[in-house]
Short mmCIF file of C-alpha atoms (C1' of nucleotides) in Angstrom, two decimals:
data_model
loop_
_atom_site.label_atom_id
_atom_site.label_comp_id
_atom_site.label_asym_id
_atom_site.label_seq_id
_atom_site.Cartn_x
_atom_site.Cartn_y
_atom_site.Cartn_z
CA MET A 1 -43.93 -9.81 -3.60
CA SER A 2 -46.01 -9.85 -6.78
CA ASP A 3 -47.25 -6.28 -6.34
CA ILE A 4 -43.65 -5.08 -6.12
CA ARG A 5 -42.87 -6.77 -9.41
CA ASP A 6 -45.57 -4.70 -11.05
CA MET A 7 -44.05 -1.46 -9.83
CA THR A 8 -41.78 0.80 -11.81
CA ASP A 9 -38.26 1.46 -10.55
CA GLU A 10 -39.30 4.91 -9.36
CA GLN A 11 -42.22 3.48 -7.39
CA ILE A 12 -39.96 0.90 -5.78
CA MET A 13 -37.39 3.51 -4.81
CA GLN A 14 -40.21 5.61 -3.37
CA LEU A 15 -41.43 2.65 -1.36
CA ILE A 16 -37.92 1.95 -0.09
CA GLY A 17 -37.55 5.58 0.83
CA SER A 18 -40.82 5.81 2.75
CA SER A 19 -40.21 2.47 4.47
CA ALA A 20 -36.72 3.56 5.42
CA HIS A 21 -38.12 6.67 7.03
CA THR A 22 -40.71 4.71 9.00
CA ILE A 23 -38.19 2.13 10.12
CA SER A 24 -35.74 4.84 11.05
CA LEU A 25 -38.39 6.47 13.27
CA CYS A 26 -39.22 3.11 14.82
CA ASN A 27 -35.56 2.37 15.46
CA GLN A 28 -35.13 5.76 17.04
CA GLU A 29 -38.05 5.16 19.37
CA LEU A 30 -36.79 1.70 20.30
CA GLN A 31 -33.37 3.14 20.98
CA ASN A 32 -34.88 5.86 23.19
CA ARG A 33 -36.80 3.24 25.13
CA LYS A 34 -33.71 1.10 25.52
CA ARG A 35 -31.75 4.12 26.72
CA ARG A 36 -34.47 5.03 29.22
CA ASP A 37 -34.52 1.44 30.47
CA SER A 38 -30.76 1.30 30.90
CA GLU A 39 -30.78 4.65 32.67
CA SER A 40 -33.40 3.50 35.13
CA MET A 41 -31.40 0.31 35.60
CA SER A 42 -28.19 2.19 36.24
CA THR A 43 -29.80 4.39 38.88
CA SER A 44 -31.01 1.31 40.73
CA SER A 45 -27.78 -0.59 40.35
CA SER A 46 -24.17 0.17 41.07
CA SER A 47 -23.05 -1.11 37.66
CA THR A 48 -22.29 1.62 35.17
CA ALA A 49 -23.09 0.34 31.73
CA PRO A 50 -21.67 2.39 28.87
CA LYS A 51 -24.28 4.57 27.20
CA THR A 52 -22.31 5.31 24.11
CA PRO A 53 -24.05 3.81 21.12
CA ARG A 54 -22.24 0.93 19.48
CA THR A 55 -19.26 0.63 21.74
CA ASP A 56 -16.60 -1.63 20.38
CA ASN A 57 -16.53 -3.36 23.71
CA GLU A 58 -19.59 -5.19 22.50
CA SER A 59 -18.07 -6.44 19.31
CA ASP A 60 -14.87 -7.82 20.71
CA GLN A 61 -15.98 -8.94 24.08
CA SER A 62 -14.73 -12.44 23.57
CA VAL A 63 -11.35 -11.20 22.50
CA LEU A 64 -11.21 -9.06 25.58
CA GLN A 65 -11.95 -12.03 27.70
CA SER A 66 -9.02 -13.82 26.17
CA ASP A 67 -6.93 -10.78 26.83
CA GLU A 68 -7.56 -10.90 30.55
CA SER A 69 -4.83 -13.49 30.73
CA ASP A 70 -2.54 -11.39 28.60
CA VAL A 71 0.15 -11.14 31.23
CA GLU A 72 3.09 -9.26 29.85
CA SER A 73 5.71 -7.35 31.72
CA ASP A 74 4.04 -4.18 30.55
CA ASP A 75 0.46 -5.30 30.83
CA SER A 76 -0.56 -1.91 32.10
CA ASP A 77 -0.51 -0.71 28.50
CA ASP A 78 -3.85 0.09 26.93
CA VAL A 79 -5.07 1.28 30.31
CA GLY A 80 -7.89 3.12 28.70
CA ASP A 81 -9.13 0.37 26.49
CA ARG A 82 -11.33 -1.23 29.07
CA GLY A 83 -14.09 0.31 31.00
CA ASN A 84 -16.01 3.21 29.63
CA GLY A 85 -14.50 3.44 26.18
CA GLY A 86 -12.28 6.49 26.59
CA ALA A 87 -8.89 7.12 25.02
CA ILE A 88 -6.69 4.14 24.32
CA ILE A 89 -3.40 4.74 26.05
CA VAL A 90 -0.17 3.12 24.95
CA ARG A 91 3.53 3.67 25.44
CA LYS A 92 5.12 6.25 23.25
CA THR A 93 7.37 5.27 20.35
CA VAL A 94 10.38 7.54 19.87
CA LYS A 95 13.25 7.71 17.43
CA CYS A 96 16.26 5.62 18.36
CA ASN A 97 18.57 8.20 16.74
CA ILE A 98 21.06 5.50 15.92
CA PRO A 99 23.01 6.70 12.84
CA HIS A 100 21.64 5.36 9.53
CA CYS A 101 18.51 3.97 11.17
CA THR A 102 16.02 3.47 8.35
CA LEU A 103 13.00 3.70 10.63
CA CYS A 104 13.64 6.94 12.54
CA LYS A 105 12.19 9.17 9.86
CA TYR A 106 8.96 7.18 9.92
CA VAL A 107 8.36 7.28 13.68
CA ASN A 108 5.08 8.92 14.64
CA GLN A 109 5.67 12.38 16.15
CA SER A 110 2.16 13.48 17.01
CA GLU A 111 0.92 13.67 20.58
CA PHE A 112 -2.19 11.67 19.86
CA VAL A 113 -3.60 9.63 17.00
CA PRO A 114 -7.26 10.06 16.02
CA ASN A 115 -9.68 7.18 15.71
CA MET A 116 -11.81 7.24 12.56
CA LEU A 117 -14.32 4.74 13.92
CA TYR A 118 -14.76 5.85 17.51
CA ALA A 119 -13.96 9.55 17.69
CA THR A 120 -13.96 9.44 21.49
CA ARG A 121 -11.28 6.79 21.54
CA PRO A 122 -8.08 8.24 20.09
CA LEU A 123 -4.66 6.85 20.88
CA HIS A 124 -2.86 8.73 23.61
CA PHE A 125 0.62 8.13 24.95
CA LYS A 126 1.58 7.59 28.53
CA ILE A 127 4.77 8.62 30.18
CA SER A 128 6.84 5.53 30.68
CA LYS A 129 10.24 4.74 32.10
CA GLU A 130 11.12 3.10 28.83
CA ASP A 131 9.61 4.32 25.57
CA PHE A 132 9.39 2.07 22.55
CA THR A 133 12.00 2.81 19.89
CA CYS A 134 12.77 1.66 16.36
CA HIS A 135 14.54 -1.37 17.84
CA PHE A 136 12.34 -2.10 20.82
CA PRO A 137 10.29 -4.18 21.32
CA LYS A 138 11.20 -7.13 19.14
CA LYS A 139 7.81 -8.82 19.35
CA GLY A 140 4.53 -6.99 19.47
CA VAL A 141 1.85 -5.06 17.68
CA TYR A 142 2.42 -2.03 15.45
CA ALA A 143 0.26 0.53 13.70
CA MET A 144 0.82 2.32 10.41
CA ILE A 145 -0.60 5.81 10.05
CA CYS A 146 -1.18 7.98 7.01
CA ILE A 147 -0.50 11.65 7.72
CA ASN A 148 -1.07 12.93 4.20
CA PRO A 149 -3.45 15.91 4.58
CA ASN A 150 -4.56 15.28 1.01
CA CYS A 151 -4.80 11.52 1.31
CA PRO A 152 -6.87 10.31 -1.65
CA ASP A 153 -8.61 7.81 0.63
CA LYS A 154 -9.18 10.50 3.28
CA TYR A 155 -7.48 8.34 5.89
CA VAL A 156 -6.74 9.89 9.24
CA GLY A 157 -5.00 7.94 11.98
CA PRO A 158 -4.07 4.27 11.99
CA ILE A 159 -5.01 2.48 8.80
CA TYR A 160 -3.20 -0.76 9.40
CA PHE A 161 -2.31 -2.91 12.40
CA GLY A 162 0.27 -5.64 12.13
CA ILE A 163 2.36 -7.87 14.31
CA SER A 164 5.84 -9.26 14.38
CA GLY A 165 6.04 -12.75 13.05
CA GLU A 166 6.31 -16.17 14.54
CA GLY A 167 9.96 -16.72 13.80
CA LYS A 168 12.95 -14.42 13.92
CA ALA A 169 11.28 -11.50 12.19
CA THR A 170 11.09 -8.54 14.54
CA LEU A 171 8.86 -5.48 14.50
CA GLN A 172 11.82 -3.62 13.07
CA SER A 173 12.23 -6.03 10.16
CA ARG A 174 8.49 -6.00 9.52
CA MET A 175 8.55 -2.22 9.21
CA ASN A 176 11.57 -2.46 6.92
CA ASP A 177 9.63 -4.95 4.79
CA HIS A 178 6.83 -2.41 4.45
CA ILE A 179 9.11 0.52 3.74
CA GLY A 180 10.97 -1.51 1.13
CA GLN A 181 7.71 -1.99 -0.75
CA PHE A 182 6.92 1.73 -1.02
CA ASP A 183 9.05 2.00 -4.15
CA ASN A 184 7.40 -1.02 -5.69
CA THR A 185 4.53 -0.02 -7.98
CA GLY A 186 3.18 -3.55 -7.69
CA ALA A 187 3.03 -3.41 -3.90
CA ALA A 188 0.02 -5.12 -2.37
CA GLY A 189 -2.06 -4.56 0.73
CA VAL A 190 -1.30 -1.57 2.90
CA ASP A 191 2.00 -1.06 1.07
CA CYS A 192 0.17 -0.13 -2.13
CA HIS A 193 -1.39 2.82 -0.28
CA PHE A 194 2.02 4.20 0.63
CA ALA A 195 3.45 3.37 -2.77
CA GLY A 196 1.13 5.98 -4.20
CA GLU A 197 0.44 9.61 -3.39
CA CYS A 198 1.01 8.98 0.31
CA LYS A 199 4.52 7.62 -0.19
CA ASP A 200 6.25 9.98 2.22
CA PHE A 201 3.39 10.20 4.66
CA MET A 202 3.64 6.85 6.39
CA ARG A 203 4.29 6.96 10.12
CA PHE A 204 4.34 4.05 12.49
CA LEU A 205 4.25 3.35 16.18
CA PHE A 206 4.55 0.27 18.30
CA LEU A 207 1.57 -0.32 20.53
CA LYS A 208 2.32 -3.24 22.73
CA GLN A 209 5.03 -5.69 23.55
CA ILE A 210 3.71 -9.26 23.49
CA SER A 211 5.93 -12.28 23.13
CA ASP A 212 3.19 -14.89 22.73
CA LEU A 213 2.08 -15.15 19.09
CA ARG A 214 -1.52 -16.03 19.84
CA LYS A 215 -1.86 -13.08 22.21
CA ARG A 216 -0.23 -10.82 19.66
CA LYS A 217 -2.80 -11.85 17.09
CA ILE A 218 -5.65 -11.30 19.53
CA LYS A 219 -4.36 -7.84 20.41
CA GLU A 220 -3.85 -6.95 16.77
CA THR A 221 -7.41 -8.03 15.98
CA GLN A 222 -8.72 -5.93 18.86
CA TYR A 223 -7.04 -2.86 17.42
CA MET A 224 -8.49 -3.59 13.98
CA HIS A 225 -11.97 -3.53 15.47
CA ARG A 226 -11.34 -0.53 17.66
CA PHE A 227 -10.15 1.57 14.75
CA GLY A 228 -12.31 -0.01 12.06
CA THR A 229 -9.34 -0.73 9.83
CA LEU A 230 -10.98 -3.87 8.47
CA ASP A 231 -13.23 -1.54 6.54
CA ARG A 232 -11.70 -0.02 3.43
CA LEU A 233 -13.32 3.27 4.45
CA ARG A 234 -11.01 3.47 7.43
CA GLY A 235 -8.08 1.23 6.78
CA MET A 236 -6.24 -1.44 4.92
CA ASN A 237 -6.43 -4.50 7.16
CA GLY A 238 -7.84 -7.23 4.97
CA ASN A 239 -8.47 -9.88 7.57
CA VAL A 240 -8.60 -10.39 11.27
CA SER A 241 -5.77 -12.46 12.65
CA VAL A 242 -7.93 -14.30 15.12
CA ALA A 243 -11.41 -15.60 14.57
CA SER A 244 -12.98 -18.16 16.82
CA LEU A 245 -14.98 -19.25 13.82
CA PRO A 246 -13.90 -18.08 10.40
CA SER A 247 -16.15 -15.44 9.00
CA ARG A 248 -16.97 -15.66 5.39
CA SER A 249 -17.95 -13.34 2.68
CA ILE A 250 -19.83 -13.36 -0.55
CA GLY A 251 -17.68 -12.92 -3.56
CA LEU A 252 -19.22 -13.82 -6.87
CA SER A 253 -16.63 -14.21 -9.57
CA LEU A 254 -17.46 -14.59 -13.20
CA PRO A 255 -14.53 -16.40 -14.74
CA GLU A 256 -16.54 -17.32 -17.81
CA ARG A 257 -16.93 -13.67 -18.71
CA GLY A 258 -13.42 -13.35 -20.00
CA ASP A 259 -10.76 -10.98 -18.73
CA THR A 260 -11.48 -9.78 -15.26
CA VAL A 261 -10.19 -7.21 -12.86
CA SER A 262 -10.22 -8.44 -9.32
CA VAL A 263 -11.84 -6.28 -6.69
CA ARG A 264 -9.72 -5.78 -3.61
CA GLN A 265 -10.81 -7.97 -0.78
CA THR A 266 -10.68 -5.54 2.04
CA HIS A 267 -14.19 -5.62 3.40
CA LYS A 268 -15.52 -8.66 5.00
CA LEU A 269 -18.99 -9.74 4.11
CA VAL A 270 -19.00 -7.97 0.82
CA MET A 271 -20.56 -8.80 -2.50
CA SER A 272 -17.52 -8.44 -4.69
CA ARG A 273 -17.39 -8.76 -8.42
CA LYS A 274 -14.77 -9.41 -11.00
CA ASN A 275 -15.47 -7.11 -13.88
CA GLN A 276 -14.76 -7.10 -17.55
CA LYS A 277 -12.05 -4.56 -18.25
CA SER A 278 -14.17 -2.76 -20.80
CA ALA A 279 -17.45 -2.97 -18.90
CA LYS A 280 -18.76 -0.51 -16.37
CA LYS A 281 -17.63 -1.65 -12.98
CA VAL A 282 -20.25 -3.59 -11.07
CA PRO A 283 -20.55 -1.91 -7.70
CA THR A 284 -19.27 -3.62 -4.60
CA VAL A 285 -22.15 -3.75 -2.16
CA HIS A 286 -22.26 -5.08 1.36
CA PHE A 287 -24.43 -8.15 1.35
CA GLN A 288 -26.17 -6.75 4.39
CA THR A 289 -27.20 -3.75 2.32
CA LEU A 290 -29.11 -6.03 -0.02
CA VAL A 291 -30.82 -7.79 2.86
CA VAL A 292 -31.70 -4.52 4.57
CA ALA A 293 -33.09 -3.15 1.30
CA PHE A 294 -35.27 -6.23 1.09
CA ILE A 295 -36.42 -5.92 4.69
CA LYS A 296 -37.21 -2.25 4.28
CA ALA A 297 -39.11 -2.85 1.06
CA ASN A 298 -41.22 -5.55 2.65
CA PRO A 299 -42.35 -4.18 6.00
CA ALA A 300 -45.30 -6.53 6.13
CA LEU A 301 -43.19 -9.68 5.96
CA THR A 302 -42.26 -11.14 9.31
CA SER A 303 -39.84 -13.73 7.99
CA PHE A 304 -38.08 -14.49 4.76
CA THR A 305 -35.63 -16.81 3.07
CA ALA A 306 -32.52 -16.26 1.01
CA ILE A 307 -34.62 -16.95 -2.06
CA ASP A 308 -36.94 -14.08 -1.21
CA VAL A 309 -33.95 -11.76 -1.02
CA ALA A 310 -32.52 -13.16 -4.25
CA ASP A 311 -35.89 -12.66 -5.94
CA PHE A 312 -36.02 -9.10 -4.65
CA ILE A 313 -32.60 -8.36 -6.09
CA HIS A 314 -33.57 -10.02 -9.34
CA ALA A 315 -36.77 -8.01 -9.57
CA ASN A 316 -35.28 -4.66 -8.59
CA TYR A 317 -31.69 -4.82 -9.74
CA PRO A 318 -31.81 -7.21 -12.69
CA HIS A 319 -28.53 -6.05 -14.21
CA TYR A 320 -26.71 -6.42 -10.93
CA TYR A 321 -28.29 -9.81 -10.48
CA SER A 322 -27.34 -10.90 -13.97
CA LYS A 323 -23.70 -10.25 -13.15
CA SER A 324 -23.89 -12.80 -10.39
CA THR A 325 -23.86 -16.53 -10.24
CA ASN A 326 -25.35 -18.56 -7.46
CA MET A 327 -26.45 -15.50 -5.51
CA GLN A 328 -29.17 -17.42 -3.75
CA ASN A 329 -26.73 -19.97 -2.42
CA SER A 330 -24.25 -17.35 -1.29
CA LEU A 331 -26.94 -15.29 0.39
CA SER A 332 -28.14 -18.38 2.12
CA ASN A 333 -24.65 -19.20 3.42
CA ARG A 334 -23.97 -15.71 4.73
CA LEU A 335 -27.41 -15.16 6.20
CA LYS A 336 -27.17 -18.40 8.06
CA GLU A 337 -23.75 -17.53 9.43
CA ASN A 338 -24.96 -14.12 10.54
CA VAL A 339 -28.15 -15.27 12.15
CA SER A 340 -26.49 -18.18 13.88
CA GLY A 341 -23.94 -15.77 15.30
CA LYS A 342 -20.94 -17.42 13.69
CA VAL A 343 -19.41 -14.16 12.57
CA LYS A 344 -20.17 -12.05 15.57
CA GLU A 345 -17.12 -12.29 17.75
CA THR A 346 -14.39 -10.99 15.56
CA SER A 347 -15.97 -10.03 12.29
CA SER A 348 -16.18 -6.47 11.12
CA TYR A 349 -18.90 -4.49 12.80
CA TYR A 350 -21.05 -4.68 9.72
CA SER A 351 -22.12 -8.11 10.75
CA ASN A 352 -23.78 -6.45 13.70
CA TRP A 353 -26.38 -4.98 11.44
CA PHE A 354 -28.28 -8.03 12.42
CA THR A 355 -29.41 -8.93 15.85
CA LEU A 356 -27.49 -11.91 17.00
CA LEU A 357 -28.07 -11.69 20.70
CA GLU A 358 -31.65 -12.71 20.18
CA LYS A 359 -30.74 -15.59 17.96
CA GLY A 360 -32.88 -17.87 20.05
CA SER A 361 -35.93 -16.20 18.61
CA VAL A 362 -34.68 -16.25 15.05
CA GLU A 363 -34.66 -19.38 12.97
CA SER A 364 -31.50 -19.61 10.93
CA ASN A 365 -33.28 -20.99 7.91
CA LYS A 366 -36.07 -18.44 8.02
CA PRO A 367 -34.80 -15.26 9.62
CA SER A 368 -37.27 -12.73 10.84
CA LYS A 369 -37.24 -9.18 9.57
CA PHE A 370 -36.81 -8.21 13.21
CA LEU A 371 -33.23 -9.41 13.06
CA LEU A 372 -32.37 -5.98 11.72
CA ASN A 373 -31.16 -3.94 14.67
CA ASN A 374 -30.20 -0.35 15.32
CA ASN A 375 -26.55 -0.81 14.57
CA PHE A 376 -26.66 -0.82 10.83
CA ASP A 377 -24.79 2.03 9.26
CA GLU A 378 -27.24 4.27 7.40
CA GLU A 379 -24.39 5.90 5.54
CA VAL A 380 -22.95 2.65 4.24
CA TYR A 381 -26.44 1.42 3.45
CA ALA A 382 -27.35 4.56 1.52
CA GLU A 383 -24.01 4.46 -0.28
CA GLY A 384 -24.51 0.85 -1.33
CA LEU A 385 -28.08 1.44 -2.44
CA LYS A 386 -27.09 4.48 -4.46
CA ALA A 387 -24.31 2.51 -6.16
CA LEU A 388 -26.84 -0.18 -7.07
CA VAL A 389 -29.38 2.30 -8.40
CA ASP A 390 -26.74 4.19 -10.38
CA PHE A 391 -25.47 0.96 -11.87
CA GLU A 392 -28.98 -0.15 -12.85
CA LYS A 393 -29.72 3.22 -14.41
CA SER A 394 -26.56 3.26 -16.48
CA GLU A 395 -27.15 -0.31 -17.59
CA GLN A 396 -30.72 0.52 -18.55
CA GLU A 397 -29.47 3.44 -20.59
CA ARG A 398 -27.05 1.11 -22.27
CA ASP A 399 -29.89 -1.32 -22.96
CA SER A 400 -32.05 1.31 -24.56
CA ALA A 401 -29.12 2.30 -26.76
CA SER A 402 -28.59 -1.29 -27.89
CA PRO A 403 -31.66 -3.49 -27.32
CA PHE A 404 -29.72 -6.75 -27.58
CA THR A 405 -27.81 -6.37 -24.35
CA THR A 406 -30.63 -7.00 -21.91
CA PRO A 407 -29.59 -8.90 -18.81
CA SER A 408 -29.53 -12.63 -19.07
CA PRO A 409 -32.31 -14.40 -17.23
CA ARG A 410 -31.86 -15.35 -13.63
CA THR A 411 -29.18 -17.98 -13.24
CA VAL A 412 -30.71 -21.10 -11.85
CA ARG A 413 -28.50 -23.04 -9.59
CA ARG A 414 -27.07 -26.00 -11.40
CA THR A 415 -27.28 -29.44 -9.91
CA TYR A 416 -25.95 -32.65 -11.32
CA VAL A 417 -25.16 -30.91 -14.54
CA ASN A 418 -23.56 -32.73 -17.43
CA GLU A 419 -20.68 -30.53 -18.49
CA ASN A 420 -21.39 -31.17 -22.14
CA ASP A 421 -24.98 -30.14 -21.83
CA SER A 422 -24.95 -26.43 -22.46
CA ASP A 423 -28.70 -26.16 -21.99
CA SER A 424 -28.70 -27.65 -18.55
CA ASP A 425 -29.59 -24.37 -16.95
"C1'" DG B 1 19.55 -4.26 6.11
"C1'" DT B 2 17.32 -5.56 1.84
"C1'" DC B 3 14.98 -8.32 -1.26
"C1'" DA B 4 12.95 -12.20 -3.64
"C1'" DG B 5 10.83 -16.41 -3.36
"C1'" DG B 6 8.34 -19.65 -0.41
"C1'" DT B 7 4.81 -21.00 2.95
"C1'" DC B 8 0.75 -20.62 5.46
"C1'" DC B 9 -3.77 -19.18 6.23
"C1'" DT B 10 -8.23 -17.25 5.28
"C1'" DG B 11 -11.72 -15.62 2.21
"C1'" DT B 12 -14.40 -16.97 -1.73
"C1'" DG B 13 -17.96 -19.21 -4.20
"C1'" DA B 14 -19.10 -23.20 -6.76
"C1'" DA B 15 -20.08 -28.12 -6.66
"C1'" DG B 16 -22.04 -31.76 -4.41
"C1'" DT B 17 -25.25 -33.86 -0.94
"C1'" DT B 18 -29.18 -34.17 1.99
"C1'" DA B 19 -33.72 -33.12 3.49
"C1'" DA B 20 -38.36 -31.75 2.87
"C1'" DT C 1 -38.06 -30.97 -7.50
"C1'" DT C 2 -36.20 -27.58 -4.89
"C1'" DA C 3 -34.38 -25.51 -0.76
"C1'" DA C 4 -30.99 -26.01 2.62
"C1'" DC C 5 -26.71 -27.48 3.95
"C1'" DT C 6 -21.74 -29.09 3.55
"C1'" DT C 7 -17.43 -29.49 1.48
"C1'" DC C 8 -13.47 -28.16 -0.89
"C1'" DA C 9 -10.23 -26.15 -4.37
"C1'" DC C 10 -8.39 -21.95 -5.54
"C1'" DA C 11 -6.66 -17.12 -5.09
"C1'" DG C 12 -4.34 -13.80 -2.85
"C1'" DG C 13 -2.43 -11.47 1.13
"C1'" DA C 14 0.55 -11.64 5.24
"C1'" DC C 15 4.40 -13.22 6.95
"C1'" DC C 16 8.80 -16.09 6.97
"C1'" DT C 17 13.30 -17.47 5.41
"C1'" DG C 18 17.60 -17.29 3.58
"C1'" DA C 19 20.85 -15.41 0.28
"C1'" DC C 20 23.29 -11.41 -0.75
#
DNA sequence: GTCAGGTCCTGTGAAGTTAA
DNA sequence: TTAACTTCACAGGACCTGAC
């Protein structure tokens, strides 16, 4: 690590770049080998394993298992959502055409709904004896779609999945709740999207009739994963409804820094920041991005600790680090959860940047660099890294303009601190 | 049917404790 | 002493309830 500390920022970025290229080539080769292996397996066996990279069937397998007992009167819905990962087929939702119905104008009219996460898995509609309408079913899962061709968030297809509630609230009343919020400038969650430029572009459809609350939540969570709506890039679902073990995320707030603007909590496993209103916004970076940057920058290391990663961030992104408190502890918590597989089953697919299936070979307290698998999203990684670099650059420029604003030294974790002792750190 | 206030639940991250 | 681990209070979003 010491040689890295002697490097300039440019040298470090160069190293990251060259390491990234090497690792990318290695990953590609490993993937090719895996593909060849699975092909030779499939020719010698009758089982037909899906060859599509990163099928969502992997990420929500456990949910699917639960769903096997999902016996509803119309359980033949979603006929395409098992098996080889083709189109997801649901009943069609049509206008009820009852006079003064507030929902009719929002019913989805298109023949299919694209999937931003898995392009090969759009929503299609099957011909059914009884279509869903604004008033039917009462209990089930619904999707909200943005059809604004100029959507500022570039959303296409479902951006939010919801369910009818536990009590008397029906799907119809839930939709009315949403629609009622579109005129409210202070609307939160998915409603704030449609309270803006996309106000008249919301469309909805009902996906499945399920009377059991638990099963509704499981189904809703499945859809979130299948369409990636847990990620702000593709949707507005903040949380899964069902998690066998609660996933956690790193959010480092800085209440002592005065007025703050909260960062929307839409991504799971995200390093979020509360920022001073006047200050340049600290970028929101996936915590995995930071770990991957560390792994890529240290190809010779076979294992590391949260402290190593924290030191790396401190050495390479000092301004970003200085905006954080207790980063080491948070990294430690999240790394442990990832490596031990706690977040795998229903967390966003970002958690799958790390190999969890081979957890037996990875110590949770000292993860190996080999935990990085082929599933990590280069685009998200590059985006996060760029945001970090840009932020550091702008902060450095600010420093050189006023030499007294250098980042504060690394925050040491406080233990047994006397509140009155301001020098405890 | 609508809306405002209430409740519940999960994410967040800091504080505290234990182990090495 | 420090790293690793555990616990818990708080914030905010999703959903519920009841009045109008």
